[in-house]
Amino acid sequence: MHFPFTKAASILDTLTDHGFEAYVVGGAVRDYLLGREIHDVDIATSAHPGDVAALFRRTIPVGIEHGTVLVVHGGQHYEVTTFRSESGYDDFRHPKKVTFERSLEKDLMRRDFTINALAMDRSGRVIDLFNGQKDMRLRLIRMVGKADNRISEDPLRIMRGIRFTAELGFGLGDAERRAFRERASLLRKISVERIDQEMTRLLAGEAARGAFRFLSETGCFRVLPRLEQAASSALEAVRFALLRSDEERWAAFLSALDIPDVHDFAKAWHWSRAREKRVIALQEADRIRQEADWNLIRVYRAGPNLAQAAERLQAAFGREDMGLLDSRMTQIDHLWRALPIRGRGDLAVHGGHLRQWSDEKPGPWLAKALAEIEEQVVCGGVPNELEAIQSWFEAWQKRKRKS
Ligand code: ATP
Ligand code: MG
């Protein structure tokens, strides 16, 4: 047997050398067994938080009352959590009571899904008390224990379960499917920030399409803010895999569902102002792109990032050939690089010059003239040089006076 979490090995050794049990648990074991990239390595131990803090040189007490101590080791952080059980989830957020336990089994029982309830000891042996590896082979998300009870304890598990189907391409067990459907309305009790977190990860999942179907079949859409009318068929037609950022995926999601008021959605979902603005800008770039192809002035105004994102949205919605996407990206790069200026600050002239060259009093004409000059320079009508711009400007003024 082989212990793959080499950097965490000495943490387990330190704990076991002092007579404690210690295991790698949860997502790391799951992702290792599935051959997926491993993010955080979490450790469960029989040691109490005080013991953990005493055993390691650098620790951060992030959640002592929940049994968690962060151990800093080799430039990485490891969550080391005392075996625990949870009870009384009355506010649907945090368990009322956390009890430290003596056995790994109790700790694994509190975990949500069988594939998340796996542990590995220092020798590489997998402890699988709930058939998590069998469910991996069957490619099913199943809950530890009775699905109904586990959802009533913490309804967010519905969203987590469907999010895992999106990330792993798994299905839902029969009991889970039924229990999710019966209890979907409990999601109303969950804070929208936590729902948003799961939804954002769901949208990034390779199998998001299947997850949309689950959200629809189980009635989750019906209880999520502003998604009461969402139809999964509209979402399944979109190739989310072509998109690169959370904001691009949200922009596509809202466009596919024809949700017109992004500001209202952002408020209902407690989005940051930054995300709201980015999503609105992406949808705007998408609209501009639908009107006409990219040229110098359009790329100048949108910037290369928005322009390329808009191109990905075109492909995701099947409005452009996916096979042409790479060459379209290159084309936008070329246009951006060919620009004589990248912003108004790069212009060889500013308002002061125009005032010198003109006997008119400063007024709205100044901003108009600058905008005209900017466009002329971007499109190559005038070189970005002081004298050239001056002659263009003088001719422009003459023409204006005549008309
Ligand atoms: P990822 O980090 O990729 O989301 P993960 O499995 O590590 O996957 P975390 O949210 O980091 O997920 O949680 C770590 C572990 O804690 C999970 O594997 C699971 O065993 C347990 N867990 C997390 N959230 C819940 C929950 N709401 N109910 C029960 N167990 C949970
Ligand atoms: Mg994790």
PDB file of C-alpha atoms in Angstrom, residues 54-316:
ATOM      1  CA  ALA A  54       0.925  21.693  21.680  1.00  0.00           C
ATOM      2  CA  LEU A  55       2.403  19.144  19.275  1.00  0.00           C
ATOM      3  CA  PHE A  56       3.177  21.443  16.336  1.00  0.00           C
ATOM      4  CA  ARG A  57       5.374  24.469  16.139  1.00  0.00           C
ATOM      5  CA  ARG A  58       3.121  26.599  13.968  1.00  0.00           C
ATOM      6  CA  THR A  59      -0.626  26.366  14.447  1.00  0.00           C
ATOM      7  CA  ILE A  60      -3.563  28.711  13.957  1.00  0.00           C
ATOM      8  CA  PRO A  61      -6.652  28.159  16.128  1.00  0.00           C
ATOM      9  CA  VAL A  62      -9.259  28.689  13.415  1.00  0.00           C
ATOM     10  CA  GLY A  63     -12.138  26.840  15.038  1.00  0.00           C
ATOM     11  CA  ILE A  64     -11.172  25.411  18.378  1.00  0.00           C
ATOM     12  CA  GLU A  65     -14.812  25.080  19.470  1.00  0.00           C
ATOM     13  CA  HIS A  66     -15.449  22.923  16.394  1.00  0.00           C
ATOM     14  CA  GLY A  67     -12.235  21.026  16.990  1.00  0.00           C
ATOM     15  CA  THR A  68     -10.219  22.473  14.123  1.00  0.00           C
ATOM     16  CA  VAL A  69      -6.617  23.651  14.325  1.00  0.00           C
ATOM     17  CA  LEU A  70      -4.681  24.740  11.251  1.00  0.00           C
ATOM     18  CA  VAL A  71      -1.209  23.252  11.197  1.00  0.00           C
ATOM     19  CA  VAL A  72       1.290  25.134   9.067  1.00  0.00           C
ATOM     20  CA  HIS A  73       3.807  22.712   7.655  1.00  0.00           C
ATOM     21  CA  GLY A  74       6.139  22.939   4.677  1.00  0.00           C
ATOM     22  CA  GLY A  75       4.496  26.166   3.532  1.00  0.00           C
ATOM     23  CA  GLN A  76       1.076  24.542   3.491  1.00  0.00           C
ATOM     24  CA  HIS A  77      -1.935  24.653   5.784  1.00  0.00           C
ATOM     25  CA  TYR A  78      -3.572  21.491   7.017  1.00  0.00           C
ATOM     26  CA  GLU A  79      -6.900  21.446   8.824  1.00  0.00           C
ATOM     27  CA  VAL A  80      -6.489  19.044  11.708  1.00  0.00           C
ATOM     28  CA  THR A  81      -9.892  18.322  13.246  1.00  0.00           C
ATOM     29  CA  THR A  82     -10.728  16.278  16.317  1.00  0.00           C
ATOM     30  CA  PHE A  83     -13.094  13.346  15.686  1.00  0.00           C
ATOM     31  CA  ARG A  84     -16.508  14.800  16.273  1.00  0.00           C
ATOM     32  CA  SER A  85     -20.210  14.338  15.876  1.00  0.00           C
ATOM     33  CA  GLU A  86     -22.812  17.028  15.391  1.00  0.00           C
ATOM     34  CA  SER A  87     -26.385  17.423  16.584  1.00  0.00           C
ATOM     35  CA  GLY A  88     -29.256  19.899  16.733  1.00  0.00           C
ATOM     36  CA  TYR A  89     -29.041  21.830  13.497  1.00  0.00           C
ATOM     37  CA  ASP A  90     -31.929  24.066  14.507  1.00  0.00           C
ATOM     38  CA  ASP A  91     -30.946  27.227  12.635  1.00  0.00           C
ATOM     39  CA  PHE A  92     -30.075  25.298   9.470  1.00  0.00           C
ATOM     40  CA  ARG A  93     -26.609  26.792   9.547  1.00  0.00           C
ATOM     41  CA  HIS A  94     -24.396  25.452  12.255  1.00  0.00           C
ATOM     42  CA  PRO A  95     -24.951  22.396  14.364  1.00  0.00           C
ATOM     43  CA  LYS A  96     -26.046  23.451  17.827  1.00  0.00           C
ATOM     44  CA  LYS A  97     -23.773  20.978  19.460  1.00  0.00           C
ATOM     45  CA  VAL A  98     -20.412  19.541  18.473  1.00  0.00           C
ATOM     46  CA  THR A  99     -19.235  16.579  20.528  1.00  0.00           C
ATOM     47  CA  PHE A 100     -15.662  15.336  20.424  1.00  0.00           C
ATOM     48  CA  GLU A 101     -15.586  11.625  19.770  1.00  0.00           C
ATOM     49  CA  ARG A 102     -13.098   8.864  20.454  1.00  0.00           C
ATOM     50  CA  SER A 103     -13.605   6.902  17.248  1.00  0.00           C
ATOM     51  CA  LEU A 104     -13.090   7.551  13.565  1.00  0.00           C
ATOM     52  CA  GLU A 105     -16.382   5.803  12.860  1.00  0.00           C
ATOM     53  CA  LYS A 106     -18.441   8.479  14.641  1.00  0.00           C
ATOM     54  CA  ASP A 107     -16.556  11.138  12.728  1.00  0.00           C
ATOM     55  CA  LEU A 108     -17.227   9.503   9.379  1.00  0.00           C
ATOM     56  CA  MET A 109     -20.917   9.089  10.209  1.00  0.00           C
ATOM     57  CA  ARG A 110     -21.460  12.851  10.377  1.00  0.00           C
ATOM     58  CA  ARG A 111     -20.135  13.344   6.843  1.00  0.00           C
ATOM     59  CA  ASP A 112     -22.541  13.980   4.008  1.00  0.00           C
ATOM     60  CA  PHE A 113     -21.873  11.537   1.171  1.00  0.00           C
ATOM     61  CA  THR A 114     -20.371   8.059   1.107  1.00  0.00           C
ATOM     62  CA  ILE A 115     -17.598   9.194  -1.232  1.00  0.00           C
ATOM     63  CA  ASN A 116     -16.740  11.963   1.265  1.00  0.00           C
ATOM     64  CA  ALA A 117     -16.723   9.587   4.229  1.00  0.00           C
ATOM     65  CA  LEU A 118     -13.510   7.801   3.292  1.00  0.00           C
ATOM     66  CA  ALA A 119     -10.377   7.921   5.410  1.00  0.00           C
ATOM     67  CA  MET A 120      -6.796   6.787   4.805  1.00  0.00           C
ATOM     68  CA  ASP A 121      -4.299   5.853   7.450  1.00  0.00           C
ATOM     69  CA  ARG A 122      -0.547   6.414   7.370  1.00  0.00           C
ATOM     70  CA  SER A 123       0.027   3.030   5.724  1.00  0.00           C
ATOM     71  CA  GLY A 124      -2.249   3.906   2.808  1.00  0.00           C
ATOM     72  CA  ARG A 125      -5.101   1.651   3.931  1.00  0.00           C
ATOM     73  CA  VAL A 126      -8.522   3.054   3.009  1.00  0.00           C
ATOM     74  CA  ILE A 127     -11.177   2.953   5.718  1.00  0.00           C
ATOM     75  CA  ASP A 128     -14.511   2.731   3.954  1.00  0.00           C
ATOM     76  CA  LEU A 129     -17.373   2.102   6.375  1.00  0.00           C
ATOM     77  CA  PHE A 130     -20.214   3.223   4.102  1.00  0.00           C
ATOM     78  CA  ASN A 131     -19.384   1.689   0.721  1.00  0.00           C
ATOM     79  CA  GLY A 132     -17.945   4.877  -0.687  1.00  0.00           C
ATOM     80  CA  GLN A 133     -15.685   2.985  -3.074  1.00  0.00           C
ATOM     81  CA  LYS A 134     -18.590   0.945  -4.371  1.00  0.00           C
ATOM     82  CA  ASP A 135     -20.529   4.156  -5.025  1.00  0.00           C
ATOM     83  CA  MET A 136     -17.468   5.483  -6.837  1.00  0.00           C
ATOM     84  CA  ARG A 137     -17.562   2.479  -9.136  1.00  0.00           C
ATOM     85  CA  LEU A 138     -21.313   2.938  -9.634  1.00  0.00           C
ATOM     86  CA  ARG A 139     -20.688   6.654 -10.071  1.00  0.00           C
ATOM     87  CA  LEU A 140     -23.403   7.611  -7.600  1.00  0.00           C
ATOM     88  CA  ILE A 141     -23.803  10.329  -4.997  1.00  0.00           C
ATOM     89  CA  ARG A 142     -25.323   8.648  -1.955  1.00  0.00           C
ATOM     90  CA  MET A 143     -25.735   9.949   1.541  1.00  0.00           C
ATOM     91  CA  VAL A 144     -24.302   8.443   4.687  1.00  0.00           C
ATOM     92  CA  GLY A 145     -27.330   7.180   6.607  1.00  0.00           C
ATOM     93  CA  LYS A 146     -30.944   8.025   5.825  1.00  0.00           C
ATOM     94  CA  ALA A 147     -31.134  10.723   3.171  1.00  0.00           C
ATOM     95  CA  ASP A 148     -34.300  12.299   4.660  1.00  0.00           C
ATOM     96  CA  ASN A 149     -32.720  12.822   8.043  1.00  0.00           C
ATOM     97  CA  ARG A 150     -29.409  14.016   6.705  1.00  0.00           C
ATOM     98  CA  ILE A 151     -31.149  16.654   4.589  1.00  0.00           C
ATOM     99  CA  SER A 152     -33.363  17.808   7.424  1.00  0.00           C
ATOM    100  CA  GLU A 153     -30.213  18.272   9.511  1.00  0.00           C
ATOM    101  CA  ASP A 154     -28.612  20.424   6.845  1.00  0.00           C
ATOM    102  CA  PRO A 155     -30.538  21.139   3.617  1.00  0.00           C
ATOM    103  CA  LEU A 156     -27.457  22.653   1.976  1.00  0.00           C
ATOM    104  CA  ARG A 157     -26.482  19.025   1.381  1.00  0.00           C
ATOM    105  CA  ILE A 158     -28.998  18.989  -1.496  1.00  0.00           C
ATOM    106  CA  MET A 159     -26.980  21.658  -3.293  1.00  0.00           C
ATOM    107  CA  ARG A 160     -23.697  20.018  -2.348  1.00  0.00           C
ATOM    108  CA  GLY A 161     -24.917  16.683  -3.699  1.00  0.00           C
ATOM    109  CA  ILE A 162     -25.995  18.150  -7.021  1.00  0.00           C
ATOM    110  CA  ARG A 163     -22.784  20.196  -7.188  1.00  0.00           C
ATOM    111  CA  PHE A 164     -20.797  16.952  -6.833  1.00  0.00           C
ATOM    112  CA  THR A 165     -22.783  15.376  -9.696  1.00  0.00           C
ATOM    113  CA  ALA A 166     -21.669  18.360 -11.805  1.00  0.00           C
ATOM    114  CA  GLU A 167     -18.025  18.096 -10.790  1.00  0.00           C
ATOM    115  CA  LEU A 168     -17.693  14.326 -10.937  1.00  0.00           C
ATOM    116  CA  GLY A 169     -20.229  13.409 -13.602  1.00  0.00           C
ATOM    117  CA  PHE A 170     -21.967  11.104 -11.123  1.00  0.00           C
ATOM    118  CA  GLY A 171     -25.664  10.337 -10.823  1.00  0.00           C
ATOM    119  CA  LEU A 172     -27.866  10.548  -7.724  1.00  0.00           C
ATOM    120  CA  GLY A 173     -28.908   7.464  -5.773  1.00  0.00           C
ATOM    121  CA  ASP A 174     -32.621   6.640  -5.879  1.00  0.00           C
ATOM    122  CA  ALA A 175     -33.188   7.492  -2.214  1.00  0.00           C
ATOM    123  CA  GLU A 176     -31.303  10.748  -2.649  1.00  0.00           C
ATOM    124  CA  ARG A 177     -33.280  11.726  -5.698  1.00  0.00           C
ATOM    125  CA  ARG A 178     -36.529  11.131  -3.839  1.00  0.00           C
ATOM    126  CA  ALA A 179     -35.377  12.848  -0.645  1.00  0.00           C
ATOM    127  CA  PHE A 180     -33.999  15.859  -2.522  1.00  0.00           C
ATOM    128  CA  ARG A 181     -37.332  16.244  -4.272  1.00  0.00           C
ATOM    129  CA  GLU A 182     -39.384  15.908  -1.096  1.00  0.00           C
ATOM    130  CA  ARG A 183     -37.240  18.343   0.834  1.00  0.00           C
ATOM    131  CA  ALA A 184     -36.146  20.857  -1.791  1.00  0.00           C
ATOM    132  CA  SER A 185     -38.237  23.576  -0.138  1.00  0.00           C
ATOM    133  CA  LEU A 186     -35.943  23.420   2.918  1.00  0.00           C
ATOM    134  CA  LEU A 187     -33.349  25.189   0.775  1.00  0.00           C
ATOM    135  CA  ARG A 188     -35.302  28.369   1.529  1.00  0.00           C
ATOM    136  CA  LYS A 189     -33.814  28.185   5.018  1.00  0.00           C
ATOM    137  CA  ILE A 190     -30.250  28.277   3.739  1.00  0.00           C
ATOM    138  CA  SER A 191     -28.409  31.535   3.315  1.00  0.00           C
ATOM    139  CA  VAL A 192     -28.217  32.637  -0.278  1.00  0.00           C
ATOM    140  CA  GLU A 193     -24.428  33.112  -0.020  1.00  0.00           C
ATOM    141  CA  ARG A 194     -23.945  29.391   0.627  1.00  0.00           C
ATOM    142  CA  ILE A 195     -26.321  28.460  -2.198  1.00  0.00           C
ATOM    143  CA  ASP A 196     -24.429  30.832  -4.471  1.00  0.00           C
ATOM    144  CA  GLN A 197     -21.131  29.178  -3.577  1.00  0.00           C
ATOM    145  CA  GLU A 198     -22.470  25.757  -4.555  1.00  0.00           C
ATOM    146  CA  MET A 199     -24.155  27.052  -7.705  1.00  0.00           C
ATOM    147  CA  THR A 200     -20.971  28.794  -8.819  1.00  0.00           C
ATOM    148  CA  ARG A 201     -19.020  25.546  -8.458  1.00  0.00           C
ATOM    149  CA  LEU A 202     -21.813  23.602 -10.136  1.00  0.00           C
ATOM    150  CA  LEU A 203     -21.628  25.874 -13.183  1.00  0.00           C
ATOM    151  CA  ALA A 204     -17.905  25.118 -13.466  1.00  0.00           C
ATOM    152  CA  GLY A 205     -18.423  21.358 -13.322  1.00  0.00           C
ATOM    153  CA  GLU A 206     -17.653  19.262 -16.370  1.00  0.00           C
ATOM    154  CA  ALA A 207     -21.058  17.634 -16.078  1.00  0.00           C
ATOM    155  CA  ALA A 208     -23.090  20.774 -15.327  1.00  0.00           C
ATOM    156  CA  ARG A 209     -25.626  19.724 -17.933  1.00  0.00           C
ATOM    157  CA  GLY A 210     -26.731  16.685 -15.940  1.00  0.00           C
ATOM    158  CA  ALA A 211     -26.797  18.753 -12.766  1.00  0.00           C
ATOM    159  CA  PHE A 212     -29.230  21.213 -14.375  1.00  0.00           C
ATOM    160  CA  ARG A 213     -31.553  18.312 -14.978  1.00  0.00           C
ATOM    161  CA  PHE A 214     -31.280  17.276 -11.320  1.00  0.00           C
ATOM    162  CA  LEU A 215     -31.968  20.840 -10.167  1.00  0.00           C
ATOM    163  CA  SER A 216     -35.072  20.842 -12.302  1.00  0.00           C
ATOM    164  CA  GLU A 217     -36.300  17.296 -11.521  1.00  0.00           C
ATOM    165  CA  THR A 218     -35.866  17.682  -7.783  1.00  0.00           C
ATOM    166  CA  GLY A 219     -37.675  21.013  -7.762  1.00  0.00           C
ATOM    167  CA  CYS A 220     -34.665  22.967  -6.515  1.00  0.00           C
ATOM    168  CA  PHE A 221     -35.071  25.621  -9.187  1.00  0.00           C
ATOM    169  CA  ARG A 222     -38.589  26.239  -7.963  1.00  0.00           C
ATOM    170  CA  VAL A 223     -37.337  27.302  -4.545  1.00  0.00           C
ATOM    171  CA  LEU A 224     -34.193  29.216  -5.522  1.00  0.00           C
ATOM    172  CA  PRO A 225     -34.524  33.003  -5.735  1.00  0.00           C
ATOM    173  CA  ARG A 226     -35.427  34.282  -9.221  1.00  0.00           C
ATOM    174  CA  LEU A 227     -35.063  30.773 -10.669  1.00  0.00           C
ATOM    175  CA  GLU A 228     -38.635  29.693 -10.025  1.00  0.00           C
ATOM    176  CA  GLN A 229     -39.283  29.480 -13.770  1.00  0.00           C
ATOM    177  CA  ALA A 230     -35.889  28.122 -14.837  1.00  0.00           C
ATOM    178  CA  ALA A 231     -36.076  25.361 -17.444  1.00  0.00           C
ATOM    179  CA  SER A 232     -33.098  23.043 -17.607  1.00  0.00           C
ATOM    180  CA  SER A 233     -33.572  22.493 -21.357  1.00  0.00           C
ATOM    181  CA  ALA A 234     -32.492  26.099 -22.006  1.00  0.00           C
ATOM    182  CA  LEU A 235     -29.354  25.535 -19.952  1.00  0.00           C
ATOM    183  CA  GLU A 236     -28.526  22.146 -21.385  1.00  0.00           C
ATOM    184  CA  ALA A 237     -28.151  23.731 -24.808  1.00  0.00           C
ATOM    185  CA  VAL A 238     -25.259  25.881 -23.595  1.00  0.00           C
ATOM    186  CA  ARG A 239     -21.656  24.629 -23.720  1.00  0.00           C
ATOM    187  CA  PHE A 240     -20.487  25.909 -20.363  1.00  0.00           C
ATOM    188  CA  ALA A 241     -17.189  24.044 -20.760  1.00  0.00           C
ATOM    189  CA  LEU A 242     -16.017  26.674 -23.266  1.00  0.00           C
ATOM    190  CA  LEU A 243     -16.269  29.426 -20.667  1.00  0.00           C
ATOM    191  CA  ARG A 244     -13.364  30.503 -18.520  1.00  0.00           C
ATOM    192  CA  SER A 245     -14.542  32.336 -15.424  1.00  0.00           C
ATOM    193  CA  ASP A 246     -17.338  32.254 -12.879  1.00  0.00           C
ATOM    194  CA  GLU A 247     -18.647  35.531 -14.297  1.00  0.00           C
ATOM    195  CA  GLU A 248     -18.716  34.208 -17.858  1.00  0.00           C
ATOM    196  CA  ARG A 249     -20.654  31.186 -16.676  1.00  0.00           C
ATOM    197  CA  TRP A 250     -23.123  33.301 -14.698  1.00  0.00           C
ATOM    198  CA  ALA A 251     -23.578  35.618 -17.674  1.00  0.00           C
ATOM    199  CA  ALA A 252     -24.358  32.623 -19.879  1.00  0.00           C
ATOM    200  CA  PHE A 253     -26.635  31.141 -17.236  1.00  0.00           C
ATOM    201  CA  LEU A 254     -28.730  34.308 -16.976  1.00  0.00           C
ATOM    202  CA  SER A 255     -28.814  34.813 -20.755  1.00  0.00           C
ATOM    203  CA  ALA A 256     -29.891  31.229 -21.370  1.00  0.00           C
ATOM    204  CA  LEU A 257     -32.728  31.617 -18.872  1.00  0.00           C
ATOM    205  CA  ASP A 258     -33.736  34.997 -20.298  1.00  0.00           C
ATOM    206  CA  ILE A 259     -33.427  36.689 -16.930  1.00  0.00           C
ATOM    207  CA  PRO A 260     -33.535  40.319 -18.010  1.00  0.00           C
ATOM    208  CA  ASP A 261     -32.755  42.191 -14.800  1.00  0.00           C
ATOM    209  CA  VAL A 262     -29.251  41.263 -13.722  1.00  0.00           C
ATOM    210  CA  HIS A 263     -29.217  43.967 -11.062  1.00  0.00           C
ATOM    211  CA  ASP A 264     -32.301  42.500  -9.435  1.00  0.00           C
ATOM    212  CA  PHE A 265     -30.841  38.974  -9.626  1.00  0.00           C
ATOM    213  CA  ALA A 266     -27.559  40.185  -8.147  1.00  0.00           C
ATOM    214  CA  LYS A 267     -29.449  41.717  -5.241  1.00  0.00           C
ATOM    215  CA  ALA A 268     -31.482  38.589  -4.629  1.00  0.00           C
ATOM    216  CA  TRP A 269     -28.306  36.462  -4.667  1.00  0.00           C
ATOM    217  CA  HIS A 270     -26.240  38.915  -2.588  1.00  0.00           C
ATOM    218  CA  TRP A 271     -23.574  39.231  -5.254  1.00  0.00           C
ATOM    219  CA  SER A 272     -20.678  41.595  -4.826  1.00  0.00           C
ATOM    220  CA  ARG A 273     -20.906  44.786  -6.838  1.00  0.00           C
ATOM    221  CA  ALA A 274     -17.778  43.662  -8.717  1.00  0.00           C
ATOM    222  CA  ARG A 275     -19.389  40.443  -9.913  1.00  0.00           C
ATOM    223  CA  GLU A 276     -22.591  42.208 -10.884  1.00  0.00           C
ATOM    224  CA  LYS A 277     -20.678  44.772 -12.954  1.00  0.00           C
ATOM    225  CA  ARG A 278     -18.591  42.130 -14.666  1.00  0.00           C
ATOM    226  CA  VAL A 279     -21.614  40.006 -15.589  1.00  0.00           C
ATOM    227  CA  ILE A 280     -23.410  43.049 -16.984  1.00  0.00           C
ATOM    228  CA  ALA A 281     -20.304  44.033 -18.982  1.00  0.00           C
ATOM    229  CA  LEU A 282     -20.014  40.519 -20.384  1.00  0.00           C
ATOM    230  CA  GLN A 283     -23.618  40.451 -21.511  1.00  0.00           C
ATOM    231  CA  GLU A 284     -23.137  43.877 -23.097  1.00  0.00           C
ATOM    232  CA  ALA A 285     -20.029  42.696 -24.965  1.00  0.00           C
ATOM    233  CA  ASP A 286     -21.968  39.655 -26.099  1.00  0.00           C
ATOM    234  CA  ARG A 287     -24.699  41.913 -27.503  1.00  0.00           C
ATOM    235  CA  ILE A 288     -22.149  44.143 -29.261  1.00  0.00           C
ATOM    236  CA  ARG A 289     -20.539  41.079 -30.791  1.00  0.00           C
ATOM    237  CA  GLN A 290     -23.913  39.857 -32.054  1.00  0.00           C
ATOM    238  CA  GLU A 291     -24.461  43.145 -33.878  1.00  0.00           C
ATOM    239  CA  ALA A 292     -21.191  43.071 -35.788  1.00  0.00           C
ATOM    240  CA  ASP A 293     -17.776  41.499 -35.957  1.00  0.00           C
ATOM    241  CA  TRP A 294     -14.742  42.855 -34.124  1.00  0.00           C
ATOM    242  CA  ASN A 295     -12.756  45.656 -35.690  1.00  0.00           C
ATOM    243  CA  LEU A 296     -10.199  48.094 -34.337  1.00  0.00           C
ATOM    244  CA  ILE A 297     -12.611  50.500 -32.696  1.00  0.00           C
ATOM    245  CA  ARG A 298     -14.768  47.756 -31.182  1.00  0.00           C
ATOM    246  CA  VAL A 299     -11.805  45.935 -29.704  1.00  0.00           C
ATOM    247  CA  TYR A 300     -10.396  49.264 -28.496  1.00  0.00           C
ATOM    248  CA  ARG A 301     -13.639  50.037 -26.666  1.00  0.00           C
ATOM    249  CA  ALA A 302     -14.260  46.589 -25.202  1.00  0.00           C
ATOM    250  CA  GLY A 303     -10.657  45.653 -24.467  1.00  0.00           C
ATOM    251  CA  PRO A 304      -9.245  42.258 -25.452  1.00  0.00           C
ATOM    252  CA  ASN A 305     -10.488  40.370 -22.392  1.00  0.00           C
ATOM    253  CA  LEU A 306     -14.135  41.279 -22.811  1.00  0.00           C
ATOM    254  CA  ALA A 307     -13.917  40.789 -26.569  1.00  0.00           C
ATOM    255  CA  GLN A 308     -12.506  37.285 -26.171  1.00  0.00           C
ATOM    256  CA  ALA A 309     -15.035  36.441 -23.473  1.00  0.00           C
ATOM    257  CA  ALA A 310     -17.816  37.564 -25.797  1.00  0.00           C
ATOM    258  CA  GLU A 311     -16.390  35.280 -28.472  1.00  0.00           C
ATOM    259  CA  ARG A 312     -16.484  32.342 -26.058  1.00  0.00           C
ATOM    260  CA  LEU A 313     -20.109  33.194 -25.251  1.00  0.00           C
ATOM    261  CA  GLN A 314     -20.904  33.141 -28.977  1.00  0.00           C
ATOM    262  CA  ALA A 315     -19.437  29.670 -29.260  1.00  0.00           C
ATOM    263  CA  ALA A 316     -21.077  28.463 -26.027  1.00  0.00           C
TER     264      ALA A 316
END
